Amino acid sequence: IERLVEKVEGKIKVNDSVVLTVGTMTLLALIESAQGNRLTLSLKGKSVFMPGQKVAISKKDKGRWRLVAYAIA
């Protein structure tokens, strides 16, 4: 079985909506600032992040949510 994966076009920009996946929980967030490898997000709900926990960041591209990055809390 061969799977072709397309790259997501564009970078993460200010005022982009993203979906964060922490463990099995997902929540919406809005990017307030993006400088280098650092993001400042405004979360749309309550969440608990443990130090060192991995967070998947997805962005909407062509009508679907695509994994674009991951972060360590």
Short mmCIF file of N, CA, C and O in Angstrom, two decimals:
data_model
loop_
_atom_site.label_atom_id
_atom_site.label_comp_id
_atom_site.label_asym_id
_atom_site.label_seq_id
_atom_site.Cartn_x
_atom_site.Cartn_y
_atom_site.Cartn_z
N ILE A 1 0.86 -1.18 0.00
CA ILE A 1 0.00 0.00 0.00
C ILE A 1 0.90 1.22 0.00
O ILE A 1 1.80 1.32 0.83
N GLU A 2 0.63 2.12 -0.89
CA GLU A 2 1.42 3.34 -0.99
C GLU A 2 0.53 4.54 -0.69
O GLU A 2 -0.59 4.63 -1.19
N ARG A 3 0.99 5.41 0.14
CA ARG A 3 0.22 6.59 0.51
C ARG A 3 0.97 7.83 0.09
O ARG A 3 2.14 8.01 0.44
N LEU A 4 0.30 8.70 -0.63
CA LEU A 4 0.90 9.96 -1.05
C LEU A 4 0.41 11.06 -0.12
O LEU A 4 -0.78 11.20 0.10
N VAL A 5 1.33 11.83 0.41
CA VAL A 5 0.99 12.89 1.33
C VAL A 5 1.39 14.22 0.70
O VAL A 5 2.54 14.41 0.32
N GLU A 6 0.41 15.12 0.58
CA GLU A 6 0.69 16.44 0.03
C GLU A 6 1.17 17.37 1.14
O GLU A 6 0.74 17.26 2.27
N LYS A 7 2.02 18.30 0.78
CA LYS A 7 2.46 19.30 1.75
C LYS A 7 1.42 20.41 1.85
O LYS A 7 0.78 20.76 0.86
N VAL A 8 1.28 20.95 3.02
CA VAL A 8 0.34 22.04 3.24
C VAL A 8 0.99 23.32 2.75
O VAL A 8 2.14 23.61 3.08
N GLU A 9 0.24 24.07 1.95
CA GLU A 9 0.79 25.32 1.40
C GLU A 9 0.69 26.43 2.43
O GLU A 9 -0.26 26.51 3.19
N GLY A 10 1.68 27.31 2.43
CA GLY A 10 1.66 28.46 3.31
C GLY A 10 2.17 28.14 4.71
O GLY A 10 2.29 27.00 5.11
N LYS A 11 2.49 29.19 5.41
CA LYS A 11 2.99 29.04 6.78
C LYS A 11 1.89 29.40 7.76
O LYS A 11 0.84 29.90 7.38
N ILE A 12 2.17 29.16 9.01
CA ILE A 12 1.25 29.57 10.07
C ILE A 12 1.39 31.07 10.23
O ILE A 12 2.48 31.59 10.44
N LYS A 13 0.25 31.79 10.13
CA LYS A 13 0.26 33.24 10.20
C LYS A 13 -0.61 33.73 11.34
O LYS A 13 -1.46 33.00 11.85
N VAL A 14 -0.44 34.99 11.70
CA VAL A 14 -1.26 35.62 12.73
C VAL A 14 -2.71 35.62 12.26
O VAL A 14 -3.00 35.79 11.08
N ASN A 15 -3.63 35.40 13.17
CA ASN A 15 -5.08 35.33 12.97
C ASN A 15 -5.54 34.08 12.23
O ASN A 15 -6.69 34.00 11.82
N ASP A 16 -4.68 33.09 12.06
CA ASP A 16 -5.09 31.79 11.51
C ASP A 16 -5.77 31.00 12.62
O ASP A 16 -5.37 31.04 13.77
N SER A 17 -6.80 30.27 12.25
CA SER A 17 -7.44 29.34 13.19
C SER A 17 -6.73 28.00 13.06
O SER A 17 -6.46 27.54 11.95
N VAL A 18 -6.43 27.38 14.18
CA VAL A 18 -5.78 26.08 14.19
C VAL A 18 -6.51 25.18 15.18
O VAL A 18 -7.23 25.64 16.05
N VAL A 19 -6.31 23.88 15.00
CA VAL A 19 -6.84 22.89 15.95
C VAL A 19 -5.65 22.28 16.67
O VAL A 19 -4.69 21.84 16.04
N LEU A 20 -5.71 22.28 17.99
CA LEU A 20 -4.67 21.66 18.80
C LEU A 20 -5.18 20.31 19.28
O LEU A 20 -6.33 20.19 19.71
N THR A 21 -4.34 19.30 19.19
CA THR A 21 -4.69 17.98 19.70
C THR A 21 -3.70 17.63 20.81
O THR A 21 -2.50 17.56 20.58
N VAL A 22 -4.24 17.47 22.01
CA VAL A 22 -3.42 17.15 23.18
C VAL A 22 -3.93 15.83 23.71
O VAL A 22 -5.05 15.76 24.23
N GLY A 23 -3.14 14.78 23.55
CA GLY A 23 -3.62 13.45 23.92
C GLY A 23 -4.81 13.09 23.04
O GLY A 23 -4.69 13.00 21.83
N THR A 24 -5.99 12.93 23.64
CA THR A 24 -7.20 12.63 22.87
C THR A 24 -8.13 13.84 22.76
O THR A 24 -9.17 13.76 22.13
N MET A 25 -7.74 14.96 23.37
CA MET A 25 -8.57 16.16 23.37
C MET A 25 -8.20 17.09 22.20
O MET A 25 -7.03 17.26 21.89
N THR A 26 -9.20 17.67 21.57
CA THR A 26 -8.95 18.67 20.53
C THR A 26 -9.65 19.96 20.92
O THR A 26 -10.72 19.95 21.54
N LEU A 27 -9.04 21.09 20.56
CA LEU A 27 -9.65 22.38 20.82
C LEU A 27 -9.18 23.38 19.78
O LEU A 27 -8.09 23.25 19.21
N LEU A 28 -10.02 24.38 19.54
CA LEU A 28 -9.69 25.43 18.59
C LEU A 28 -8.83 26.50 19.25
O LEU A 28 -8.96 26.76 20.45
N ALA A 29 -8.00 27.13 18.45
CA ALA A 29 -7.16 28.22 18.94
C ALA A 29 -6.95 29.23 17.81
O ALA A 29 -7.06 28.89 16.63
N LEU A 30 -6.66 30.45 18.17
CA LEU A 30 -6.37 31.52 17.23
C LEU A 30 -4.94 31.98 17.48
O LEU A 30 -4.55 32.19 18.63
N ILE A 31 -4.16 32.12 16.44
CA ILE A 31 -2.76 32.52 16.58
C ILE A 31 -2.68 34.03 16.77
O ILE A 31 -3.15 34.79 15.93
N GLU A 32 -2.12 34.46 17.90
CA GLU A 32 -1.97 35.88 18.19
C GLU A 32 -0.64 36.42 17.69
O GLU A 32 -0.55 37.55 17.24
N SER A 33 0.43 35.60 17.79
CA SER A 33 1.73 36.03 17.25
C SER A 33 2.54 34.79 16.90
O SER A 33 2.38 33.73 17.50
N ALA A 34 3.38 34.95 15.88
CA ALA A 34 4.26 33.87 15.44
C ALA A 34 5.63 34.46 15.17
O ALA A 34 5.80 35.27 14.26
N GLN A 35 6.60 34.08 15.99
CA GLN A 35 7.97 34.59 15.85
C GLN A 35 8.93 33.41 15.88
O GLN A 35 9.11 32.78 16.91
N GLY A 36 9.50 33.11 14.73
CA GLY A 36 10.43 31.99 14.65
C GLY A 36 9.73 30.69 14.97
O GLY A 36 8.76 30.32 14.33
N ASN A 37 10.22 29.99 15.98
CA ASN A 37 9.62 28.72 16.40
C ASN A 37 8.64 28.87 17.55
O ASN A 37 8.22 27.89 18.15
N ARG A 38 8.28 30.10 17.89
CA ARG A 38 7.38 30.34 19.02
C ARG A 38 6.03 30.86 18.53
O ARG A 38 5.96 31.71 17.66
N LEU A 39 4.96 30.33 19.13
CA LEU A 39 3.60 30.77 18.84
C LEU A 39 2.94 31.23 20.13
O LEU A 39 3.15 30.65 21.19
N THR A 40 2.13 32.28 20.01
CA THR A 40 1.27 32.69 21.10
C THR A 40 -0.16 32.46 20.62
O THR A 40 -0.55 32.96 19.57
N LEU A 41 -0.91 31.66 21.38
CA LEU A 41 -2.25 31.26 20.97
C LEU A 41 -3.30 31.75 21.94
O LEU A 41 -3.05 31.89 23.14
N SER A 42 -4.49 31.98 21.41
CA SER A 42 -5.65 32.29 22.23
C SER A 42 -6.58 31.07 22.12
O SER A 42 -7.12 30.79 21.05
N LEU A 43 -6.73 30.34 23.21
CA LEU A 43 -7.52 29.10 23.21
C LEU A 43 -9.00 29.43 23.29
O LEU A 43 -9.42 30.34 23.99
N LYS A 44 -9.82 28.65 22.59
CA LYS A 44 -11.27 28.84 22.58
C LYS A 44 -11.97 28.05 23.68
O LYS A 44 -13.18 28.10 23.81
N GLY A 45 -11.20 27.31 24.45
CA GLY A 45 -11.77 26.52 25.55
C GLY A 45 -10.73 26.29 26.62
O GLY A 45 -9.59 26.74 26.52
N LYS A 46 -11.12 25.57 27.65
CA LYS A 46 -10.21 25.28 28.75
C LYS A 46 -9.43 24.01 28.45
O LYS A 46 -9.94 23.08 27.83
N SER A 47 -8.19 23.98 28.91
CA SER A 47 -7.34 22.83 28.65
C SER A 47 -6.28 22.71 29.73
O SER A 47 -5.93 23.68 30.39
N VAL A 48 -5.75 21.49 29.87
CA VAL A 48 -4.66 21.25 30.80
C VAL A 48 -3.50 20.66 30.00
O VAL A 48 -3.65 19.67 29.30
N PHE A 49 -2.35 21.32 30.08
CA PHE A 49 -1.14 20.85 29.41
C PHE A 49 -0.11 20.53 30.48
O PHE A 49 0.14 21.33 31.37
N MET A 50 0.49 19.37 30.37
CA MET A 50 1.56 18.99 31.28
C MET A 50 2.89 19.41 30.66
O MET A 50 3.04 19.35 29.43
N PRO A 51 3.85 19.86 31.45
CA PRO A 51 5.16 20.23 30.89
C PRO A 51 5.78 19.06 30.13
O PRO A 51 5.78 17.93 30.61
N GLY A 52 6.26 19.34 28.92
CA GLY A 52 6.88 18.32 28.09
C GLY A 52 5.91 17.51 27.24
O GLY A 52 6.33 16.65 26.47
N GLN A 53 4.62 17.79 27.35
CA GLN A 53 3.62 17.06 26.58
C GLN A 53 3.60 17.54 25.13
O GLN A 53 3.71 18.73 24.86
N LYS A 54 3.45 16.61 24.19
CA LYS A 54 3.42 16.97 22.77
C LYS A 54 2.01 17.41 22.37
O LYS A 54 1.02 16.86 22.82
N VAL A 55 1.97 18.44 21.51
CA VAL A 55 0.72 19.02 21.03
C VAL A 55 0.78 19.04 19.51
O VAL A 55 1.71 19.60 18.93
N ALA A 56 -0.21 18.44 18.85
CA ALA A 56 -0.28 18.47 17.39
C ALA A 56 -1.03 19.72 16.96
O ALA A 56 -2.05 20.08 17.56
N ILE A 57 -0.54 20.39 15.92
CA ILE A 57 -1.16 21.62 15.41
C ILE A 57 -1.63 21.35 13.98
O ILE A 57 -0.85 20.99 13.12
N SER A 58 -2.94 21.52 13.76
CA SER A 58 -3.53 21.30 12.44
C SER A 58 -4.11 22.59 11.90
O SER A 58 -4.63 23.41 12.66
N LYS A 59 -4.04 22.76 10.58
CA LYS A 59 -4.52 23.96 9.91
C LYS A 59 -5.44 23.53 8.77
O LYS A 59 -5.21 22.50 8.14
N LYS A 60 -6.47 24.32 8.50
CA LYS A 60 -7.40 23.98 7.43
C LYS A 60 -6.78 24.32 6.08
O LYS A 60 -6.31 25.43 5.86
N ASP A 61 -6.76 23.32 5.18
CA ASP A 61 -6.19 23.50 3.85
C ASP A 61 -7.07 22.74 2.86
O ASP A 61 -7.29 21.54 3.03
N LYS A 62 -7.57 23.43 1.86
CA LYS A 62 -8.43 22.82 0.84
C LYS A 62 -9.63 22.12 1.47
O LYS A 62 -10.02 21.03 1.07
N GLY A 63 -10.21 22.75 2.48
CA GLY A 63 -11.42 22.22 3.10
C GLY A 63 -11.22 21.10 4.10
O GLY A 63 -12.20 20.56 4.62
N ARG A 64 -9.97 20.74 4.40
CA ARG A 64 -9.69 19.66 5.36
C ARG A 64 -8.65 20.12 6.36
O ARG A 64 -7.80 20.95 6.05
N TRP A 65 -8.70 19.56 7.56
CA TRP A 65 -7.71 19.87 8.57
C TRP A 65 -6.46 19.01 8.32
O TRP A 65 -6.56 17.80 8.23
N ARG A 66 -5.31 19.65 8.21
CA ARG A 66 -4.04 18.96 7.93
C ARG A 66 -3.06 19.22 9.06
O ARG A 66 -2.93 20.35 9.54
N LEU A 67 -2.34 18.20 9.46
CA LEU A 67 -1.29 18.35 10.45
C LEU A 67 -0.16 19.19 9.84
O LEU A 67 0.36 18.86 8.79
N VAL A 68 0.19 20.30 10.49
CA VAL A 68 1.24 21.17 9.95
C VAL A 68 2.45 21.25 10.87
O VAL A 68 3.53 21.60 10.42
N ALA A 69 2.26 20.95 12.15
CA ALA A 69 3.40 21.07 13.09
C ALA A 69 3.05 20.37 14.39
O ALA A 69 1.91 19.95 14.60
N TYR A 70 4.06 20.25 15.23
CA TYR A 70 3.82 19.81 16.60
C TYR A 70 4.65 20.67 17.52
O TYR A 70 5.61 21.31 17.11
N ALA A 71 4.25 20.70 18.76
CA ALA A 71 4.94 21.52 19.76
C ALA A 71 5.10 20.73 21.04
O ALA A 71 4.42 19.72 21.25
N ILE A 72 5.97 21.19 21.89
CA ILE A 72 6.13 20.61 23.21
C ILE A 72 5.77 21.67 24.23
O ILE A 72 6.35 22.77 24.22
N ALA A 73 4.78 21.37 25.04
CA ALA A 73 4.28 22.34 26.02
C ALA A 73 5.28 22.57 27.13
O ALA A 73 6.03 21.71 27.51
#
